[in-house]
Coordinates of C-alpha atoms and ligand atoms in Angstrom, one line a residue:
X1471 CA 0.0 0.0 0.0
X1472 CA 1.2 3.2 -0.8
X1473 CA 2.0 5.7 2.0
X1474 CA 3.1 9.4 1.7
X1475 CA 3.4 11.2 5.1
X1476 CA 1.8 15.0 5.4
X1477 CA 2.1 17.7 6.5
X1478 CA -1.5 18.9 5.7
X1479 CA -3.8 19.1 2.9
X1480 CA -7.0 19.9 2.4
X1481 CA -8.4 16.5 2.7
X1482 CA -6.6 16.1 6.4
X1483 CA -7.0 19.0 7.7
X1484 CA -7.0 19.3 11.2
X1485 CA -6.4 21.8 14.0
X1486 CA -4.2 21.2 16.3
X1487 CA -1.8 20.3 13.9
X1488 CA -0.7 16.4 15.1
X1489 CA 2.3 15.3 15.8
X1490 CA 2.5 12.5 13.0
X1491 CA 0.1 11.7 10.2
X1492 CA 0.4 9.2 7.8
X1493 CA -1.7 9.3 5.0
X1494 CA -3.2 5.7 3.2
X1495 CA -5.5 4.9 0.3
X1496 CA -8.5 4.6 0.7
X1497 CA -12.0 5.2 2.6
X1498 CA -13.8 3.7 5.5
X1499 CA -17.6 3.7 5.1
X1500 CA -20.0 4.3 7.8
X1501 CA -23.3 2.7 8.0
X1502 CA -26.2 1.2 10.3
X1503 CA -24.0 -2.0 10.9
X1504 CA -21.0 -0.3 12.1
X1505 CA -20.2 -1.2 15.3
X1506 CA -18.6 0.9 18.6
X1507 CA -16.6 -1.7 20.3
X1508 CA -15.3 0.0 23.6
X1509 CA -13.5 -0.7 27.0
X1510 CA -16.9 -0.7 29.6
X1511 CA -14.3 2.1 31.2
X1512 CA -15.0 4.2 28.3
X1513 CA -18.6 3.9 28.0
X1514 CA -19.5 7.8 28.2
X1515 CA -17.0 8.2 26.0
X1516 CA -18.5 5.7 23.5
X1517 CA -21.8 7.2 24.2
X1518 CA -20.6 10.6 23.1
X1519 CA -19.6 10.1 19.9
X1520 CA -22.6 7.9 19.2
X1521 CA -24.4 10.7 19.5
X1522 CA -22.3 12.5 17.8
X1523 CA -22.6 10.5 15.0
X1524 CA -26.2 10.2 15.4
X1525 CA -27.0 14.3 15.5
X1526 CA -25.6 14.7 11.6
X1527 CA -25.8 11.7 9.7
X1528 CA -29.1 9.7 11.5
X1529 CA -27.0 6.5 11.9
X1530 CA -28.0 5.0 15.6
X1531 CA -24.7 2.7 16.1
X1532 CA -24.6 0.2 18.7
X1533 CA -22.2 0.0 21.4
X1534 CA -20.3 -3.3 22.2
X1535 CA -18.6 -4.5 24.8
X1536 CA -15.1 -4.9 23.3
X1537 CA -13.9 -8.2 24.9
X1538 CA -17.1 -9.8 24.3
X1539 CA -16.9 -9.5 20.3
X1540 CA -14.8 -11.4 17.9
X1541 CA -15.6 -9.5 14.3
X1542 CA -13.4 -6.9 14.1
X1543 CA -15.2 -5.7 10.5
X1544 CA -17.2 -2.6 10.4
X1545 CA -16.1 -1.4 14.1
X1546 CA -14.6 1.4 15.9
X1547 CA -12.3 0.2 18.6
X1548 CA -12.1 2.8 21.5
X1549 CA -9.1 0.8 23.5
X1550 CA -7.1 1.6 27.0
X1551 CA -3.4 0.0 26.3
X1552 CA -2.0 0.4 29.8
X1553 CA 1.6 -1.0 28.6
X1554 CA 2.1 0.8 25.2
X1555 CA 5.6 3.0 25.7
X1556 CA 5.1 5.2 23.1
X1557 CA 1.7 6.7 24.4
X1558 CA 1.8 9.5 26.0
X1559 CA -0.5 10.7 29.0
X1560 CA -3.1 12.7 26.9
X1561 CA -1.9 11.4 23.7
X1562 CA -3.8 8.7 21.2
X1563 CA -3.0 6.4 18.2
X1564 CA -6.1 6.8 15.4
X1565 CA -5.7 4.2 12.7
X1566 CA -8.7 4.6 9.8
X1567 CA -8.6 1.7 7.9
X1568 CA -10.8 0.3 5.3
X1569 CA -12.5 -1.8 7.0
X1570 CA -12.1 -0.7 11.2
X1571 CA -11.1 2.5 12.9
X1572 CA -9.1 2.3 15.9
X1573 CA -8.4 4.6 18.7
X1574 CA -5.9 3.5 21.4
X1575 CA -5.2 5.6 24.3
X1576 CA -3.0 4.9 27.6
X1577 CA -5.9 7.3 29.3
X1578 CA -9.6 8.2 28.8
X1579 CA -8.2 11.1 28.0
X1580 CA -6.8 10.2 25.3
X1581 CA -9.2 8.3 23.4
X1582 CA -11.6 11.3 24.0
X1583 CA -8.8 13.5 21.9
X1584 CA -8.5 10.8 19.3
X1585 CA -12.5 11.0 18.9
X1586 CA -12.2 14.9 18.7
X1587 CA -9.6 14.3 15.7
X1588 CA -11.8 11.7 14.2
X1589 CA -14.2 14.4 14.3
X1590 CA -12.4 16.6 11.8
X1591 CA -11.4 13.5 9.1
X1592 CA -15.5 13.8 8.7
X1593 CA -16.5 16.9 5.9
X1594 CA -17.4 19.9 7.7
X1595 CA -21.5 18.7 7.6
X1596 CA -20.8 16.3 10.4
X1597 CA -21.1 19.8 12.5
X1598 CA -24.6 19.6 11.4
X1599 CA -27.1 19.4 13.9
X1600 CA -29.7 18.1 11.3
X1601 CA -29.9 14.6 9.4
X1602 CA -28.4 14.9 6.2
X1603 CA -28.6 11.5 4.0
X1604 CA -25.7 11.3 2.7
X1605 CA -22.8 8.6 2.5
X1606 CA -20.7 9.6 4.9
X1607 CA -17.2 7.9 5.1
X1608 CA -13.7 9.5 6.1
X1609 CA -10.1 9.0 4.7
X1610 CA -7.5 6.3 5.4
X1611 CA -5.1 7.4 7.6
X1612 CA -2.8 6.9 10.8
X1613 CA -2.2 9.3 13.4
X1614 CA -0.1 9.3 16.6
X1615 CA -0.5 12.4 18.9
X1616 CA -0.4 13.7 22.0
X1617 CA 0.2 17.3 23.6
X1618 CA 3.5 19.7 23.7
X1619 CA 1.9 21.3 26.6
X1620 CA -0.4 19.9 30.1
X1621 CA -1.6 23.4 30.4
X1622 CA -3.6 24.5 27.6
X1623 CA -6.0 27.1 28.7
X1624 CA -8.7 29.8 28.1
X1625 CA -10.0 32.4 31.2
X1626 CA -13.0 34.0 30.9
X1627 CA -14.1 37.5 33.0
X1628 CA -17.4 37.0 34.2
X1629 CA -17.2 40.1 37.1
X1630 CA -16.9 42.6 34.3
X1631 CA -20.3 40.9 32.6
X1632 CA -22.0 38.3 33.2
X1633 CA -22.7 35.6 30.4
X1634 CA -24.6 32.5 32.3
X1635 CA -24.4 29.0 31.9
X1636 CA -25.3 28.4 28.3
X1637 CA -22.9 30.6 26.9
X1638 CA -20.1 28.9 29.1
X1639 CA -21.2 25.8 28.4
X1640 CA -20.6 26.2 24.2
X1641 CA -17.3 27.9 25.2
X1642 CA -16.9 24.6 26.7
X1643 CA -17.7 22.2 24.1
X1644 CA -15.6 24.7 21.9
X1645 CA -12.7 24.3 23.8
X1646 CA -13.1 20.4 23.8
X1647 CA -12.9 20.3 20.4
X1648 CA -9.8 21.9 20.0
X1649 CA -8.4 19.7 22.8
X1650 CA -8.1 22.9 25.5
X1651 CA -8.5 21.8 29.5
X1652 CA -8.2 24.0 31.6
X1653 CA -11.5 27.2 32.1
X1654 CA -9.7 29.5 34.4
X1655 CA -12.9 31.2 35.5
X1656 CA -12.6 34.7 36.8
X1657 CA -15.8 35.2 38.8
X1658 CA -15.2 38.1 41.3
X1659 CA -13.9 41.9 40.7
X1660 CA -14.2 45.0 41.6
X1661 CA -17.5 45.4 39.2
X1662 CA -19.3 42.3 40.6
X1663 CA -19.4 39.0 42.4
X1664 CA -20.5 36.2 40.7
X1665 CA -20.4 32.8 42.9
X1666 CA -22.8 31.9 45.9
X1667 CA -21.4 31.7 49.1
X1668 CA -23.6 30.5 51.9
X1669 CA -21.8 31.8 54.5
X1670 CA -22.0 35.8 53.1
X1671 CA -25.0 36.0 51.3
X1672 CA -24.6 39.5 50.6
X1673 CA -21.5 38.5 48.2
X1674 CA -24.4 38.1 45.9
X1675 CA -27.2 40.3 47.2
X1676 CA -25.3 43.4 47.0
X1677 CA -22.1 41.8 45.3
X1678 CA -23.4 40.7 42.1
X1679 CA -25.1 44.4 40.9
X1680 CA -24.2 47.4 39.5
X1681 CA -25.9 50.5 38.4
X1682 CA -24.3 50.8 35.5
X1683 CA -21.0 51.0 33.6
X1684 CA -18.7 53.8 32.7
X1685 CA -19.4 55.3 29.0
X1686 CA -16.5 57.6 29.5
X1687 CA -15.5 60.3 32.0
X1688 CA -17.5 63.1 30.4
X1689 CA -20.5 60.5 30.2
X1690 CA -20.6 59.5 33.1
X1691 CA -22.0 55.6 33.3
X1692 CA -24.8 54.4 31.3
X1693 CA -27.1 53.8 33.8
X1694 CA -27.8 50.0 32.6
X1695 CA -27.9 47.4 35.5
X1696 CA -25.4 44.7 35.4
X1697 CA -26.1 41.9 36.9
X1698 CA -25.8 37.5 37.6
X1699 CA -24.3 35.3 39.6
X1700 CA -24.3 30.9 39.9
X1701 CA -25.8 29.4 42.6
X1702 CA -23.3 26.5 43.7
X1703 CA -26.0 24.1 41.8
X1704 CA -25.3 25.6 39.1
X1705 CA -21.6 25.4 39.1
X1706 CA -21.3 22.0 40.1
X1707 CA -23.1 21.2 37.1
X1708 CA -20.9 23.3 34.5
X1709 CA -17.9 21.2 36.4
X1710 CA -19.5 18.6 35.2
X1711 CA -20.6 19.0 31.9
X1712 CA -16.5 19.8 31.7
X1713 CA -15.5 17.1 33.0
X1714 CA -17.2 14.5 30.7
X1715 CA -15.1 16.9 28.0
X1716 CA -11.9 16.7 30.1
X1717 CA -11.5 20.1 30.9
X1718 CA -10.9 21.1 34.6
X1719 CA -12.0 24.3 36.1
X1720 CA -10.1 26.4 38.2
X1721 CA -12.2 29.0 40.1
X1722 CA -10.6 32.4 40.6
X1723 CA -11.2 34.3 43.6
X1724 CA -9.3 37.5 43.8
X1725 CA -7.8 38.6 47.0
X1726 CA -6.6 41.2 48.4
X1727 CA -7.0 43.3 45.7
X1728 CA -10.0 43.6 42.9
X1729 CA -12.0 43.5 45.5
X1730 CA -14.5 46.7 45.9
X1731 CA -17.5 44.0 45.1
X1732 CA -16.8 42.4 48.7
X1733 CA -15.8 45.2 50.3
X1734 CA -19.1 46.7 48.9
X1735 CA -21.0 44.1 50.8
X1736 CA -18.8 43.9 54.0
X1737 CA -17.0 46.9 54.3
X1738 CA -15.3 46.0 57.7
X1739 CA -13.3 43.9 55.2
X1740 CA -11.7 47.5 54.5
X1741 CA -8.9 49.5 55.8
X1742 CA -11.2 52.5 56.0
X1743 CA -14.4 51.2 56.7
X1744 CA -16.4 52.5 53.5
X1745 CA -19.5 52.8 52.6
X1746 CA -18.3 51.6 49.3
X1747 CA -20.2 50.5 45.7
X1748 CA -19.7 47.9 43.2
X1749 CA -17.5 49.5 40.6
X1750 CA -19.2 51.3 37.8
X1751 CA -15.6 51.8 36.0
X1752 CA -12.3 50.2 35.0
X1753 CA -8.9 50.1 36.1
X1754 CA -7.3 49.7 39.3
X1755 CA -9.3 50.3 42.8
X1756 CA -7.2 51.9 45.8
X1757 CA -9.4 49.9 48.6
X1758 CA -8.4 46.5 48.5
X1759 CA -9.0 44.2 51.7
X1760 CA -7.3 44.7 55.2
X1761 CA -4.5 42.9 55.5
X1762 CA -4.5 43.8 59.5
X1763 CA -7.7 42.8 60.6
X1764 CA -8.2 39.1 61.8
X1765 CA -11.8 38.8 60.5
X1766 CA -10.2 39.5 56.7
X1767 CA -8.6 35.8 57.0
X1768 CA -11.4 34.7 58.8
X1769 CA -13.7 35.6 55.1
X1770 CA -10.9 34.4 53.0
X1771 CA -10.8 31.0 54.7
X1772 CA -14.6 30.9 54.8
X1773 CA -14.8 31.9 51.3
X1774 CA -12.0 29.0 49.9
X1775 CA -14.1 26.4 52.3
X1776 CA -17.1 26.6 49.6
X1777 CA -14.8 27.2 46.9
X1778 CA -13.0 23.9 47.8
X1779 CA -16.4 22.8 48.1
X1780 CA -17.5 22.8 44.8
X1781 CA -14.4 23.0 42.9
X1782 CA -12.8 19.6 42.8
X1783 CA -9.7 20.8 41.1
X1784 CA -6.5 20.3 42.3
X1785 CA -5.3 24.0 41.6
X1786 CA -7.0 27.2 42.8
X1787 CA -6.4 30.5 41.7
X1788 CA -5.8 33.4 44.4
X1789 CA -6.0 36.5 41.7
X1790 CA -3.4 38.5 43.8
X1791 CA -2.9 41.3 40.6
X1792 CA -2.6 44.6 40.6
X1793 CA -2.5 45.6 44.6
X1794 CA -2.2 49.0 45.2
X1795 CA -0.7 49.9 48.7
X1796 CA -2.5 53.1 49.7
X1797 CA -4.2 52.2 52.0
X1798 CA -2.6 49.6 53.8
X1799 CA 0.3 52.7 54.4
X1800 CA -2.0 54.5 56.1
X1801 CA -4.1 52.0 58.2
X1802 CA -3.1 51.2 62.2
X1803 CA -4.3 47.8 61.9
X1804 CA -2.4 47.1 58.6
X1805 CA 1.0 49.0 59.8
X1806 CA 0.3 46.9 63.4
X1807 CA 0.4 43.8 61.3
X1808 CA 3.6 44.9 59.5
X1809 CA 5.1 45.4 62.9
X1810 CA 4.2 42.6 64.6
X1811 CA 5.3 40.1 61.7
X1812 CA 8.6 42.4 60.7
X1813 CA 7.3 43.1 57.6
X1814 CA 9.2 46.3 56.6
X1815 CA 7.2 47.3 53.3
X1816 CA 3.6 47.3 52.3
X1817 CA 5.2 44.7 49.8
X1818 CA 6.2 42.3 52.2
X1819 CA 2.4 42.7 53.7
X1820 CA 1.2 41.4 50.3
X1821 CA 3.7 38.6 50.3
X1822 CA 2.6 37.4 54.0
X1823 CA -0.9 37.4 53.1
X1824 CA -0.8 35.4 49.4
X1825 CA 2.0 32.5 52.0
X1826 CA -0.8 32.3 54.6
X1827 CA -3.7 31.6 52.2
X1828 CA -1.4 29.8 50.5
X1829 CA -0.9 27.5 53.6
X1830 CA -4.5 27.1 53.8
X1831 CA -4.9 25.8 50.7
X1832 CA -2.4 23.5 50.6
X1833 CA -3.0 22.2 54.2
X1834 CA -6.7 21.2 52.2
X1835 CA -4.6 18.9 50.3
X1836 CA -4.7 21.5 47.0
X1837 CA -2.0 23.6 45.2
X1838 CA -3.2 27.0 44.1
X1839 CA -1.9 29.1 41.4
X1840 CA -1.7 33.4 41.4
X1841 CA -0.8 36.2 38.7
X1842 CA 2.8 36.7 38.7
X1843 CA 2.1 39.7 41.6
X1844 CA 2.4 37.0 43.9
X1845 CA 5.8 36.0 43.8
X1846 CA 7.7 36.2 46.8
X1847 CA 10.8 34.6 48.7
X1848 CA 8.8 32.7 51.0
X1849 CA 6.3 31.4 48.2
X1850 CA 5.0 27.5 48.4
X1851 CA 7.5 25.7 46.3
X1852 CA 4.4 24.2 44.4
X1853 CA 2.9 27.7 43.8
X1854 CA 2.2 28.2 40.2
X1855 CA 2.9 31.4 38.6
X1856 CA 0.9 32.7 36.0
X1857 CA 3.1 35.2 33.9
X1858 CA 0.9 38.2 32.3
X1859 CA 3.5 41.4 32.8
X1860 CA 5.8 43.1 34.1
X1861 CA 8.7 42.2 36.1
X1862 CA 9.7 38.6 34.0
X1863 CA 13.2 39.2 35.9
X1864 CA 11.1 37.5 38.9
X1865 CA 9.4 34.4 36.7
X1866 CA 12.6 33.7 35.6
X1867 CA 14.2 33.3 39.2
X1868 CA 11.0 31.3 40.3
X1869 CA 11.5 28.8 36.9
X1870 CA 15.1 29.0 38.2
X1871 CA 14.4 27.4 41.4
X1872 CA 12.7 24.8 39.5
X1873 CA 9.0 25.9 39.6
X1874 CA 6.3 25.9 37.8
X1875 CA 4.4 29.0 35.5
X1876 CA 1.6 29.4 33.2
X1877 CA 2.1 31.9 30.5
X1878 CA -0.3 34.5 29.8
X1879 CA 1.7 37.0 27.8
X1880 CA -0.8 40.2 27.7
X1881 CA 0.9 41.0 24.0
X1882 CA 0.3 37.7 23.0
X1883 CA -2.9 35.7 24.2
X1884 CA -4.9 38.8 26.0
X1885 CA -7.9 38.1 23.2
X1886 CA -9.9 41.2 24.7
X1887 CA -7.5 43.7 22.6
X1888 CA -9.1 44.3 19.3
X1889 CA -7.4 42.4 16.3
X1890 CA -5.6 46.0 15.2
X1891 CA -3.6 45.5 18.2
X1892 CA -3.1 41.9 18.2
X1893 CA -3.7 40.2 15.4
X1894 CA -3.9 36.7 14.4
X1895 CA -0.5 36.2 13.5
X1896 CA 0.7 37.4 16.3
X1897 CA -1.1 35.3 18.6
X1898 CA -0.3 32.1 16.5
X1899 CA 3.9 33.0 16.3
X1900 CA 4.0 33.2 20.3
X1901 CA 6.0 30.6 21.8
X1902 CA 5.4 30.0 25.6
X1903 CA 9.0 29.1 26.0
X1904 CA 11.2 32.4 27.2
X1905 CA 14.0 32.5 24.5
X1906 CA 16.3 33.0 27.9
X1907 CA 14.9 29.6 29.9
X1908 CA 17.8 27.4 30.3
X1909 CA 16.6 24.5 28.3
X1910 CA 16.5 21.4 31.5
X1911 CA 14.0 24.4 32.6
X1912 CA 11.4 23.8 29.6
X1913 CA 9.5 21.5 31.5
X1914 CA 8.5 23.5 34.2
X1915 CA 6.6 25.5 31.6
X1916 CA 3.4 24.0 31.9
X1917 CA 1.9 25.8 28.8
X1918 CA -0.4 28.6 27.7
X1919 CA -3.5 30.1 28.9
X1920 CA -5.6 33.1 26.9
X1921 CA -7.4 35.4 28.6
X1922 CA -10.8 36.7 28.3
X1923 CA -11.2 40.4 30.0
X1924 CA -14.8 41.5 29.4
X1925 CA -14.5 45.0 30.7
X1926 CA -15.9 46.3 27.0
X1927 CA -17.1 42.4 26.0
X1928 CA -21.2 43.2 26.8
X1929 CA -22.3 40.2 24.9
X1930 CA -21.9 37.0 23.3
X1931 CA -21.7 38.1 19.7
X1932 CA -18.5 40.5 20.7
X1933 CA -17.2 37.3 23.3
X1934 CA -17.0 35.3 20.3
X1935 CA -15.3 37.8 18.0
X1936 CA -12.6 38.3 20.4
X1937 CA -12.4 34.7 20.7
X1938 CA -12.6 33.1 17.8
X1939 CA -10.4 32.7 16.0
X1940 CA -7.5 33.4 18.1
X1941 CA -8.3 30.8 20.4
X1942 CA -8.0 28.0 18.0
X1943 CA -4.5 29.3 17.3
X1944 CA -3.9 29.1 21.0
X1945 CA -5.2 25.3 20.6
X1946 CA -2.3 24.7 18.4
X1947 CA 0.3 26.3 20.1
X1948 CA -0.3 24.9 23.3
X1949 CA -0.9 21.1 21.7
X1950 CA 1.0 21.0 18.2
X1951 CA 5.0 20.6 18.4
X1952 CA 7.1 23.6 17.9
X1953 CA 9.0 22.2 14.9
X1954 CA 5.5 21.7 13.1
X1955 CA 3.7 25.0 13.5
X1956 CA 3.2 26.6 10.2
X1957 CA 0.9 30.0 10.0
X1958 CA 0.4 29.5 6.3
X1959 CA -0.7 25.7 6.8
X1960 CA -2.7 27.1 9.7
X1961 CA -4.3 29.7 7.7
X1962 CA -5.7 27.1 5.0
X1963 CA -6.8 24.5 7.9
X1964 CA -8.6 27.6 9.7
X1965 CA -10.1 27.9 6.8
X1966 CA -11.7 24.4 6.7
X1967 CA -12.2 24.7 10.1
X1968 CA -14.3 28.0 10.5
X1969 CA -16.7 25.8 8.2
X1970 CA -16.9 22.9 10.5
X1971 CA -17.7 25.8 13.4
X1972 CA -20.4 27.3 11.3
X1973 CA -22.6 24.8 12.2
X1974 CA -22.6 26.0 15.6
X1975 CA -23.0 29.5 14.9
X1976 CA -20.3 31.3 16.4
X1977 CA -19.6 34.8 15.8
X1978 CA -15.8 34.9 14.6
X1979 CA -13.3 37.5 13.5
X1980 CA -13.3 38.0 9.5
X1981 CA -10.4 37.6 7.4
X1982 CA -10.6 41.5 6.9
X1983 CA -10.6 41.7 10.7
X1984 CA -7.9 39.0 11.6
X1985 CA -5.5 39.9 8.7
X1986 CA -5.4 43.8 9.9
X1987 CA -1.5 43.7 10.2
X1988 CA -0.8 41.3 7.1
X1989 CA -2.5 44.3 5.1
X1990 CA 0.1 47.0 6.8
X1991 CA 2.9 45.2 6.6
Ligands
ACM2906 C1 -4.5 41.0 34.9 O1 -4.6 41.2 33.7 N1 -4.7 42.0 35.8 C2 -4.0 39.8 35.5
ZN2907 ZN1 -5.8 47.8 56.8

């Protein structure tokens, strides 16, 4: 049989990019006798791509209990292989034959990756909600993939506005399909509160409204209530429906600054004692919480209790950005602190408060993970950095003493500036590894994370222009190997792409819109 290895073409075109395809003659024909034969481990996994299959092209397929059937003709294998070396964690082996399909995985994991490529060998119509009867069969082919990065992620502001549960959930089947997992959730800022806590109920009664939102300075705000928040019922089912697509979430809660929603609701929380109002404008917010007073840690702990609640990740994120130090200068209890601990600057306050949250968390039997703000001397050894700006002199030192950092390069993967200012290509030619890391430091890169700041993102239909399609070049940088990412071969697979997306009716960025600096330059 003849075999010519790709790089792309239009027939195999698929985002991320894999690590090895090997192109074969031939097709494999789908029809009401084809068989998924599956691990009983994988069953949910099984059952999604039968309906999958079902949604576009009617066909109802059976699923079969793998060691109970002996024809192997007309099936698609989904297999655990707990002994295969050249697997890799996440990674799969997809083998399209003429007569079976195949997808081996060492994890669940992985065969739900190897299902999301199988995905893309279909013509865009398998996107299609509705029946369409038509032969549908996919290319010969074998592929063996797995990820260049653990940490491939995508944050989303929901303080600034408030989107709701069905819009995170497409986010979430969006992200699957470009194998992304990890939804860094930013649900508390100075502009609202978004996440039930029992124990404070004002969080959300007062918390989770605002009167309006700033037009400009001469305008004033617009006078347009913003408001939302989950209920823990709610979230626990979002962590679900992610975790059936492998994606974890990891809850931000941002202390001690961004913080004029709480302090709104519980202004004893303060230095200064308020009144104060969820924040009709942007930017940074001088009252941040009171690092002197005892009932602060008190809250924080309280508040991480439910978090850790109904969060089952492993990794929490403690915000920790942008902190100015105003008021903490001028507030008895806060200087009282400072003497007490011998903490001689306001910075060293900050640094105290993210190690003894930091100890909370971790004596829960989590790790948590900050903005780069919170990097400090004293700083859990486990603490994961996540790199936006400014002072990279200090990542570097912290990847130096062999720790770990998620980067979120703000002129890179920040996907609320307008395509102008960052345009495709730019996004798609970042490389998470520092050109200055040492190279027995690459591993403690974990990967990339884009980030989703809603402060003038009102709605969906502008979420999903910032979004899309920078986000699937994210996907490939954070899955495909460096040696293999190509813009031009990206450019003709995005192509393909956006039409297997149109069936889902997202809002993306033009070619006129995402080519803005290839028409300078
Ligand atoms: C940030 O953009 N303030 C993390
Ligand atoms: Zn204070």
């Amino acid at each position: 049989m003849k075999r010519n290895e790709i790089e792309s073409n239009t027939k195999i075109s698929i985002i991320p990019e894999p690590v090895k395809i090997i192109s074969e003659e031939g097709i494999f024909t789908f029809n009401k006798k084809t068989v998924i034969l599956t691990d009983l481990k994988l069953k949910e996994i099984a059952e999604f791509l039968r309906q999958f299959l079902a949604q576009a092209t009617g066909l109802n397929l059976n699923i079969k209990d793998l060691t109970q059937i002996e024809e192997k003709n007309n099936t698609i294998t989904l297999r655990i292989i707990d002994n295969m070396k050249s697997l890799k964690h996440e990674g799969y082996d997809l083998n399209v034959s003429q007569d079976k399909i195949e997808i081996s995985a060492l994890t669940p994991t992985g065969i739900f990756y190897g299902i999301q490529t199988l995905r893309q060998l279909f013509p865009p119509k398998i996107e299609s909600l509705s029946q369409k009867n038509l032969e549908w069969s996919i290319p010969c082919v074998r592929i063996e993939d797995f990820p260049r990065f653990t940490w491939r992620g995508f944050m989303l502001d929901e303080a600034r506005h408030f989107f709701g549960r069905d819009i995170v959930k497409k986010i979430l089947d969006l992200m699957a399909f470009l194998k992304l997992n990890i939804f860094h959730w930013h649900l508390t800022d100075d502009q609202g509160w978004r996440i039930e806590i029992k124990k404070y109920h004002l969080l959300t009664e007062v918390g989770s409204k605002r009167k309006g939102t700033i037009i400009s300075k001469r305008k004033g705000i617009d006078g347009i209530p913003v408001s939302g928040y989950y209920l823990q019922e709610d979230l626990k089912e979002i962590i679900s429906y992610a975790a059936e697509r492998f994606i974890t979430i990891i809850p931000e809660i941002d202390f001690p600054g961004h913080s004029t929603a709480i302090l709104a609701s519980y202004p004893e929380l303060s230095c200064i004692g308020g009144p104060f109002e969820v924040s009709t404008r942007f930017g940074i917010h001088k009252e941040v919480l009171c690092v002197g007073k005892e009932k602060v840690f008190e809250f924080v702990q309280d508040v991480l209790n439910e978090v850790m609640n109904i969060f089952p990740s492993e990794i929490i994120h403690i915000g920790g950005d942008e902190v100015p130090k105003r008021r903490w200068h001028k507030c008895p209890d806060c200087q009282n602190r400072m003497k007490d601990e011998g903490l001689e600057t306001e910075e060293d306050l900050q640094a105290y408060f993210t190690n003894k949250i930091t100890d909370y968390i971790t004596s829960h039997g989590r790790n948590l993970v900050g903005w780069n703000e919170i990097l400090n001397e004293n700083l859990d050894k486990n603490a994961i950095c996540q790199y936006w700006t400014h002072n990279f002199d200090k990542v570097l030192e912290h990847l130096r003493m062999g720790r770990n950092v998620v980067m979120s390069e703000l002129n890179a993967v920040y996907l609320n500036f307008p395509y102008n200012l960052l345009p495709l290509r730019k996004t798609y030619m970042y490389d998470p590894i520092p050109n200055e890391l040492e190279r027995n430091l690459y591993e403690h890169i974990l990967g990339l994370e884009a980030c989703l700041w809603t402060e003038y993102i009102p709605n969906k239909k502008r979420l999903e222009w910032h979004t899309f399609p920078r986000l699937i070049a994210v996907a490939e940088i954070g899955w495909t190997p460096k040696k293999k990412k190509n813009f031009q071969s990206f450019l003709k697979r995005l192509d393909y792409f956006l039409k297997r997306t149109d069936f889902h009716e997202i809002n993306y960025a033009s070619k006129d819109d995402f080519e803005k600096e290839d028409i300078k330059s």
